[in-house]
PDB file of C-alpha atoms and ligand atoms in Angstrom:
ATOM      1  CA  UNK A1162      75.224  76.752  53.279  1.00 82.00           C
ATOM      2  CA  UNK A1163      75.012  77.774  49.110  1.00 93.00           C
ATOM      3  CA  UNK A1164      77.172  75.729  46.931  1.00 97.00           C
ATOM      4  CA  UNK A1165      77.509  79.681  45.547  1.00 98.00           C
ATOM      5  CA  UNK A1166      80.536  80.902  45.870  1.00 98.00           C
ATOM      6  CA  UNK A1167      80.988  84.524  43.914  1.00 98.00           C
ATOM      7  CA  UNK A1168      83.833  86.157  43.745  1.00 98.00           C
ATOM      8  CA  UNK A1169      84.531  89.438  44.751  1.00 98.00           C
ATOM      9  CA  UNK A1170      88.258  89.928  43.705  1.00 97.00           C
ATOM     10  CA  UNK A1171      88.057  94.286  42.054  1.00 98.00           C
ATOM     11  CA  UNK A1172      90.147  92.899  38.851  1.00 98.00           C
ATOM     12  CA  UNK A1173      87.443  89.777  38.739  1.00 98.00           C
ATOM     13  CA  UNK A1174      84.697  92.255  39.350  1.00 98.00           C
ATOM     14  CA  UNK A1175      86.604  95.299  36.758  1.00 98.00           C
ATOM     15  CA  UNK A1176      86.376  92.516  33.946  1.00 98.00           C
ATOM     16  CA  UNK A1177      82.952  91.733  34.218  1.00 98.00           C
ATOM     17  CA  UNK A1178      81.859  94.683  33.932  1.00 98.00           C
ATOM     18  CA  UNK A1179      83.281  95.093  30.739  1.00 98.00           C
ATOM     19  CA  UNK A1180      82.167  91.396  29.543  1.00 98.00           C
ATOM     20  CA  UNK A1181      78.862  92.391  30.134  1.00 98.00           C
ATOM     21  CA  UNK A1182      79.322  95.835  28.183  1.00 98.00           C
ATOM     22  CA  UNK A1183      77.136  95.600  24.999  1.00 98.00           C
ATOM     23  CA  UNK A1184      80.105  97.863  23.510  1.00 98.00           C
ATOM     24  CA  UNK A1185      83.460  94.878  23.950  1.00 98.00           C
ATOM     25  CA  UNK A1186      84.482  93.500  21.137  1.00 97.00           C
ATOM     26  CA  UNK A1187      84.602  89.559  19.947  1.00 98.00           C
ATOM     27  CA  UNK A1188      88.594  89.682  20.419  1.00 98.00           C
ATOM     28  CA  UNK A1189      88.129  91.947  23.333  1.00 98.00           C
ATOM     29  CA  UNK A1190      85.507  89.827  24.677  1.00 98.00           C
ATOM     30  CA  UNK A1191      87.631  86.759  24.352  1.00 98.00           C
ATOM     31  CA  UNK A1192      91.261  87.735  25.706  1.00 98.00           C
ATOM     32  CA  UNK A1193      88.723  89.168  29.104  1.00 98.00           C
ATOM     33  CA  UNK A1194      86.883  86.006  29.590  1.00 98.00           C
ATOM     34  CA  UNK A1195      90.792  84.094  29.411  1.00 98.00           C
ATOM     35  CA  UNK A1196      92.265  86.718  32.088  1.00 98.00           C
ATOM     36  CA  UNK A1197      88.387  86.039  34.096  1.00 98.00           C
ATOM     37  CA  UNK A1198      89.409  82.022  33.704  1.00 98.00           C
ATOM     38  CA  UNK A1199      92.856  82.421  35.111  1.00 98.00           C
ATOM     39  CA  UNK A1200      91.814  84.204  37.906  1.00 98.00           C
ATOM     40  CA  UNK A1201      89.615  82.149  39.042  1.00 98.00           C
ATOM     41  CA  UNK A1202      91.307  79.100  38.905  1.00 98.00           C
ATOM     42  CA  UNK A1203      93.678  80.947  41.149  1.00 96.00           C
ATOM     43  CA  UNK A1204      90.274  80.785  43.648  1.00 96.00           C
ATOM     44  CA  UNK A1205      88.642  77.682  42.786  1.00 96.00           C
ATOM     45  CA  UNK A1206      92.323  75.868  43.307  1.00 95.00           C
ATOM     46  CA  UNK A1207      92.809  77.401  47.054  1.00 94.00           C
ATOM     47  CA  UNK A1208      91.929  74.009  48.849  1.00 92.00           C
ATOM     48  CA  UNK A1209      93.808  71.728  47.213  1.00 92.00           C
ATOM     49  CA  UNK A1210      96.039  70.231  49.891  1.00 91.00           C
ATOM     50  CA  UNK A1211      99.530  70.534  50.436  1.00 95.00           C
ATOM     51  CA  UNK A1212     102.609  67.947  50.877  1.00 96.00           C
ATOM     52  CA  UNK A1213     106.293  68.504  51.863  1.00 97.00           C
ATOM     53  CA  UNK A1214     108.711  67.280  49.183  1.00 97.00           C
ATOM     54  CA  UNK A1215     112.595  67.742  49.862  1.00 98.00           C
ATOM     55  CA  UNK A1216     114.153  69.427  47.331  1.00 98.00           C
ATOM     56  CA  UNK A1217     117.850  70.647  47.206  1.00 98.00           C
ATOM     57  CA  UNK A1218     118.478  75.079  46.639  1.00 98.00           C
ATOM     58  CA  UNK A1219     121.771  75.695  45.584  1.00 98.00           C
ATOM     59  CA  UNK A1220     122.565  76.765  48.987  1.00 98.00           C
ATOM     60  CA  UNK A1221     120.712  73.665  51.211  1.00 98.00           C
ATOM     61  CA  UNK A1222     118.780  70.959  50.997  1.00 98.00           C
ATOM     62  CA  UNK A1223     115.158  72.145  52.646  1.00 98.00           C
ATOM     63  CA  UNK A1224     111.793  70.724  53.585  1.00 98.00           C
ATOM     64  CA  UNK A1225     109.313  72.755  50.829  1.00 98.00           C
ATOM     65  CA  UNK A1226     105.404  72.447  49.717  1.00 97.00           C
ATOM     66  CA  UNK A1227     103.621  70.773  46.784  1.00 94.00           C
ATOM     67  CA  UNK A1228     100.022  70.250  45.843  1.00 91.00           C
ATOM     68  CA  UNK A1229      99.607  66.627  47.125  1.00 90.00           C
ATOM     69  CA  UNK A1230      98.428  63.682  44.508  1.00 76.00           C
ATOM     70  CA  UNK A1231      95.684  66.557  43.086  1.00 72.00           C
ATOM     71  CA  UNK A1232      95.130  66.039  39.515  1.00 92.00           C
ATOM     72  CA  UNK A1233      92.408  68.710  37.583  1.00 96.00           C
ATOM     73  CA  UNK A1234      90.264  67.468  34.521  1.00 98.00           C
ATOM     74  CA  UNK A1235      89.179  70.772  32.749  1.00 98.00           C
ATOM     75  CA  UNK A1236      86.009  69.784  30.956  1.00 98.00           C
ATOM     76  CA  UNK A1237      83.770  72.469  29.319  1.00 98.00           C
ATOM     77  CA  UNK A1238      80.856  72.170  28.056  1.00 97.00           C
ATOM     78  CA  UNK A1239      80.622  72.912  24.283  1.00 96.00           C
ATOM     79  CA  UNK A1240      80.405  75.375  22.726  1.00 94.00           C
ATOM     80  CA  UNK A1241      80.881  78.625  25.489  1.00 96.00           C
ATOM     81  CA  UNK A1242      82.700  76.473  27.515  1.00 98.00           C
ATOM     82  CA  UNK A1243      85.221  76.113  25.542  1.00 98.00           C
ATOM     83  CA  UNK A1244      86.779  80.072  25.872  1.00 98.00           C
ATOM     84  CA  UNK A1245      87.210  79.257  29.714  1.00 98.00           C
ATOM     85  CA  UNK A1246      90.008  76.538  28.938  1.00 98.00           C
ATOM     86  CA  UNK A1247      92.712  78.293  28.004  1.00 98.00           C
ATOM     87  CA  UNK A1248      92.802  80.391  30.836  1.00 98.00           C
ATOM     88  CA  UNK A1249      92.913  77.251  33.983  1.00 98.00           C
ATOM     89  CA  UNK A1250      95.738  75.888  31.645  1.00 97.00           C
ATOM     90  CA  UNK A1251      98.019  79.130  31.804  1.00 96.00           C
ATOM     91  CA  UNK A1252      97.820  77.528  36.071  1.00 94.00           C
ATOM     92  CA  UNK A1253      97.136  74.364  35.929  1.00 94.00           C
ATOM     93  CA  UNK A1254      99.186  73.733  33.175  1.00 94.00           C
ATOM     94  CA  UNK A1255      99.280  69.376  33.498  1.00 92.00           C
ATOM     95  CA  UNK A1256      95.128  69.621  33.274  1.00 96.00           C
ATOM     96  CA  UNK A1257      93.535  66.975  30.948  1.00 97.00           C
ATOM     97  CA  UNK A1258      90.516  68.645  29.567  1.00 98.00           C
ATOM     98  CA  UNK A1259      87.536  66.866  28.271  1.00 98.00           C
ATOM     99  CA  UNK A1260      84.781  68.030  26.376  1.00 98.00           C
ATOM    100  CA  UNK A1261      80.851  67.342  26.670  1.00 98.00           C
ATOM    101  CA  UNK A1262      78.281  68.257  24.437  1.00 97.00           C
ATOM    102  CA  UNK A1263      74.666  69.158  25.106  1.00 93.00           C
ATOM    103  CA  UNK A1264      71.395  70.300  22.990  1.00 87.00           C
ATOM    104  CA  UNK A1265      67.586  70.365  24.330  1.00 79.00           C
ATOM    105  CA  UNK A1266      65.607  68.109  22.511  1.00 81.00           C
ATOM    106  CA  UNK A1267      62.606  71.131  22.186  1.00 78.00           C
ATOM    107  CA  UNK A1268      59.661  68.349  22.575  1.00 79.00           C
ATOM    108  CA  UNK A1269      61.608  67.066  26.658  1.00 79.00           C
ATOM    109  CA  UNK A1270      62.996  69.903  27.063  1.00 72.00           C
ATOM    110  CA  UNK A1271      65.532  67.779  28.600  1.00 82.00           C
ATOM    111  CA  UNK A1272      69.503  68.533  27.323  1.00 88.00           C
ATOM    112  CA  UNK A1273      70.994  65.343  25.356  1.00 92.00           C
ATOM    113  CA  UNK A1274      74.287  64.778  25.276  1.00 94.00           C
ATOM    114  CA  UNK A1275      75.853  64.349  21.065  1.00 96.00           C
ATOM    115  CA  UNK A1276      79.264  64.690  22.101  1.00 97.00           C
ATOM    116  CA  UNK A1277      81.690  63.239  25.655  1.00 97.00           C
ATOM    117  CA  UNK A1278      85.408  62.784  24.998  1.00 98.00           C
ATOM    118  CA  UNK A1279      87.107  62.220  28.115  1.00 98.00           C
ATOM    119  CA  UNK A1280      90.493  61.405  29.695  1.00 97.00           C
ATOM    120  CA  UNK A1281      90.410  57.752  30.899  1.00 96.00           C
ATOM    121  CA  UNK A1282      91.419  58.322  34.817  1.00 96.00           C
ATOM    122  CA  UNK A1283      88.674  61.018  35.248  1.00 97.00           C
ATOM    123  CA  UNK A1284      87.389  59.099  38.275  1.00 97.00           C
ATOM    124  CA  UNK A1285      90.421  59.559  40.072  1.00 95.00           C
ATOM    125  CA  UNK A1286      90.786  63.867  39.199  1.00 96.00           C
ATOM    126  CA  UNK A1287      89.015  67.319  40.607  1.00 96.00           C
ATOM    127  CA  UNK A1288      86.792  68.026  37.545  1.00 98.00           C
ATOM    128  CA  UNK A1289      86.344  71.726  37.151  1.00 98.00           C
ATOM    129  CA  UNK A1290      83.502  72.206  35.091  1.00 98.00           C
ATOM    130  CA  UNK A1291      83.810  75.472  32.704  1.00 98.00           C
ATOM    131  CA  UNK A1292      79.954  77.296  31.518  1.00 98.00           C
ATOM    132  CA  UNK A1293      79.855  80.844  31.579  1.00 98.00           C
ATOM    133  CA  UNK A1294      76.519  81.593  32.156  1.00 97.00           C
ATOM    134  CA  UNK A1295      74.497  79.014  34.196  1.00 97.00           C
ATOM    135  CA  UNK A1296      71.097  79.872  33.367  1.00 95.00           C
ATOM    136  CA  UNK A1297      68.504  77.087  33.936  1.00 93.00           C
ATOM    137  CA  UNK A1298      71.192  74.484  35.301  1.00 95.00           C
ATOM    138  CA  UNK A1299      69.892  72.061  33.179  1.00 94.00           C
ATOM    139  CA  UNK A1300      73.006  71.357  31.715  1.00 95.00           C
ATOM    140  CA  UNK A1301      75.667  71.498  34.505  1.00 97.00           C
ATOM    141  CA  UNK A1302      73.201  68.890  36.352  1.00 97.00           C
ATOM    142  CA  UNK A1303      73.055  66.477  33.111  1.00 96.00           C
ATOM    143  CA  UNK A1304      76.884  66.891  33.222  1.00 97.00           C
ATOM    144  CA  UNK A1305      77.412  66.691  36.644  1.00 98.00           C
ATOM    145  CA  UNK A1306      75.315  63.142  36.464  1.00 97.00           C
ATOM    146  CA  UNK A1307      77.437  62.008  33.514  1.00 96.00           C
ATOM    147  CA  UNK A1308      80.637  63.036  35.454  1.00 98.00           C
ATOM    148  CA  UNK A1309      79.639  60.970  38.549  1.00 98.00           C
ATOM    149  CA  UNK A1310      77.969  58.326  36.758  1.00 97.00           C
ATOM    150  CA  UNK A1311      81.668  57.503  35.289  1.00 97.00           C
ATOM    151  CA  UNK A1312      83.083  57.857  39.085  1.00 98.00           C
ATOM    152  CA  UNK A1313      83.907  61.405  39.744  1.00 98.00           C
ATOM    153  CA  UNK A1314      83.869  62.255  42.830  1.00 97.00           C
ATOM    154  CA  UNK A1315      85.565  66.162  43.636  1.00 96.00           C
ATOM    155  CA  UNK A1316      83.452  68.618  40.993  1.00 98.00           C
ATOM    156  CA  UNK A1317      83.403  72.314  40.769  1.00 98.00           C
ATOM    157  CA  UNK A1318      81.819  74.473  38.539  1.00 98.00           C
ATOM    158  CA  UNK A1319      83.381  77.251  36.892  1.00 98.00           C
ATOM    159  CA  UNK A1320      80.836  80.137  35.449  1.00 98.00           C
ATOM    160  CA  UNK A1321      80.739  83.787  34.731  1.00 98.00           C
ATOM    161  CA  UNK A1322      77.405  84.156  35.936  1.00 98.00           C
ATOM    162  CA  UNK A1323      75.351  82.676  37.498  1.00 98.00           C
ATOM    163  CA  UNK A1324      71.208  82.965  37.620  1.00 97.00           C
ATOM    164  CA  UNK A1325      69.294  82.099  41.661  1.00 97.00           C
ATOM    165  CA  UNK A1326      66.625  79.740  39.722  1.00 96.00           C
ATOM    166  CA  UNK A1327      69.940  77.637  37.527  1.00 96.00           C
ATOM    167  CA  UNK A1328      71.658  77.564  40.973  1.00 97.00           C
ATOM    168  CA  UNK A1329      69.025  76.566  42.753  1.00 97.00           C
ATOM    169  CA  UNK A1330      67.968  73.757  40.296  1.00 97.00           C
ATOM    170  CA  UNK A1331      71.872  72.445  40.591  1.00 98.00           C
ATOM    171  CA  UNK A1332      71.825  73.144  44.327  1.00 98.00           C
ATOM    172  CA  UNK A1333      68.365  70.892  44.960  1.00 98.00           C
ATOM    173  CA  UNK A1334      70.338  67.970  42.356  1.00 98.00           C
ATOM    174  CA  UNK A1335      73.891  67.892  43.586  1.00 98.00           C
ATOM    175  CA  UNK A1336      74.161  69.624  46.724  1.00 98.00           C
ATOM    176  CA  UNK A1337      77.998  68.522  46.918  1.00 98.00           C
ATOM    177  CA  UNK A1338      79.539  70.285  44.044  1.00 98.00           C
ATOM    178  CA  UNK A1339      80.800  73.879  44.345  1.00 98.00           C
ATOM    179  CA  UNK A1340      79.893  76.029  42.168  1.00 98.00           C
ATOM    180  CA  UNK A1341      82.648  79.561  41.454  1.00 98.00           C
ATOM    181  CA  UNK A1342      81.074  82.454  40.209  1.00 98.00           C
ATOM    182  CA  UNK A1343      81.758  86.524  39.118  1.00 98.00           C
ATOM    183  CA  UNK A1344      78.651  87.772  38.653  1.00 98.00           C
ATOM    184  CA  UNK A1345      75.392  86.512  40.433  1.00 97.00           C
ATOM    185  CA  UNK A1346      72.310  87.624  38.681  1.00 98.00           C
ATOM    186  CA  UNK A1347      68.642  87.422  39.772  1.00 95.00           C
ATOM    187  CA  UNK A1348      66.636  85.997  37.349  1.00 94.00           C
ATOM    188  CA  UNK A1349      66.166  84.621  33.499  1.00 94.00           C
ATOM    189  CA  UNK A1350      64.323  86.744  30.748  1.00 94.00           C
ATOM    190  CA  UNK A1351      61.527  85.154  28.801  1.00 92.00           C
ATOM    191  CA  UNK A1352      63.916  83.973  26.007  1.00 90.00           C
ATOM    192  CA  UNK A1353      65.676  82.137  28.544  1.00 90.00           C
ATOM    193  CA  UNK A1354      69.027  84.705  29.164  1.00 94.00           C
ATOM    194  CA  UNK A1355      70.249  85.808  32.386  1.00 97.00           C
ATOM    195  CA  UNK A1356      68.864  89.123  32.564  1.00 97.00           C
ATOM    196  CA  UNK A1357      70.946  91.803  33.214  1.00 97.00           C
ATOM    197  CA  UNK A1358      74.044  88.974  32.336  1.00 98.00           C
ATOM    198  CA  UNK A1359      75.778  89.322  29.264  1.00 98.00           C
ATOM    199  CA  UNK A1360      73.956  88.062  25.913  1.00 97.00           C
ATOM    200  CA  UNK A1361      74.765  85.144  23.998  1.00 96.00           C
ATOM    201  CA  UNK A1362      78.148  84.183  25.705  1.00 97.00           C
ATOM    202  CA  UNK A1363      78.884  81.685  22.693  1.00 96.00           C
ATOM    203  CA  UNK A1364      78.103  84.564  19.631  1.00 97.00           C
ATOM    204  CA  UNK A1365      79.895  86.741  21.820  1.00 98.00           C
ATOM    205  CA  UNK A1366      82.983  84.544  22.330  1.00 98.00           C
ATOM    206  CA  UNK A1367      83.158  83.354  18.077  1.00 97.00           C
ATOM    207  CA  UNK A1368      81.494  86.422  16.462  1.00 96.00           C
ATOM    208  CA  UNK A1369      78.741  83.940  15.346  1.00 96.00           C
ATOM    209  CA  UNK A1370      75.395  87.313  15.542  1.00 83.00           C
TER     210      UNK A1370
HETATM  211  N1  URA B1121      73.654  80.963  27.943  1.00 58.51           N
HETATM  212  C1  URA B1121      73.723  82.007  27.246  1.00 58.51           C
HETATM  213  O1  URA B1121      74.973  82.292  26.458  1.00 58.51           O
HETATM  214  N2  URA B1121      73.710  83.539  28.360  1.00 58.51           N
HETATM  215  C2  URA B1121      72.842  83.184  28.170  1.00 58.51           C
HETATM  216  O2  URA B1121      71.870  84.580  29.464  1.00 58.51           O
HETATM  217  C3  URA B1121      72.179  81.934  29.093  1.00 58.51           C
HETATM  218  C4  URA B1121      72.250  80.883  28.706  1.00 58.51           C
END
């Protein structure tokens, strides 16, 4: 079974079409990315275990459900991953947020860490990595490597669009993680952009082009 789950909810698919459209401006792109991240978080947390808790309603005591011992850390990969953080926080407000900065060494083509700040108890948390574009998969493999090296066991990735070659690379390196996406595109072009994709997510979020 593939580690990639494509979310088919009509609202998500509709909003992704708006994101893909080159006429969508930065403000709308940011708003849509946040809305999509919020809706995706609803699906990503679907399997969280529940336990009974006794509470008292205005009428009587009753057993009701609460999420069982699950604590979450959201870890955006800088910079485009930042665009998805607030959407996840909308519905998982108790989550802590860590940050990973990676750049690509142009000689070795390997991702190199330039910034890392994680919650102290990261090894006890379910980590949701946010990376809007999973292209070659190199930065996700590196991010998962460094999270696992710190004892993290439960890792989920949220991407707006995943390219098939990148998904394969991640699956080979880390078959035990889950990737959630709204778009699953076939390939990358010669410049490393996902095709059809949506362009450079960081530039479109922050208006830098
Ligand atoms: N990063 C992006 O922002 N877009 C792509 O298509 C590939 C990598």
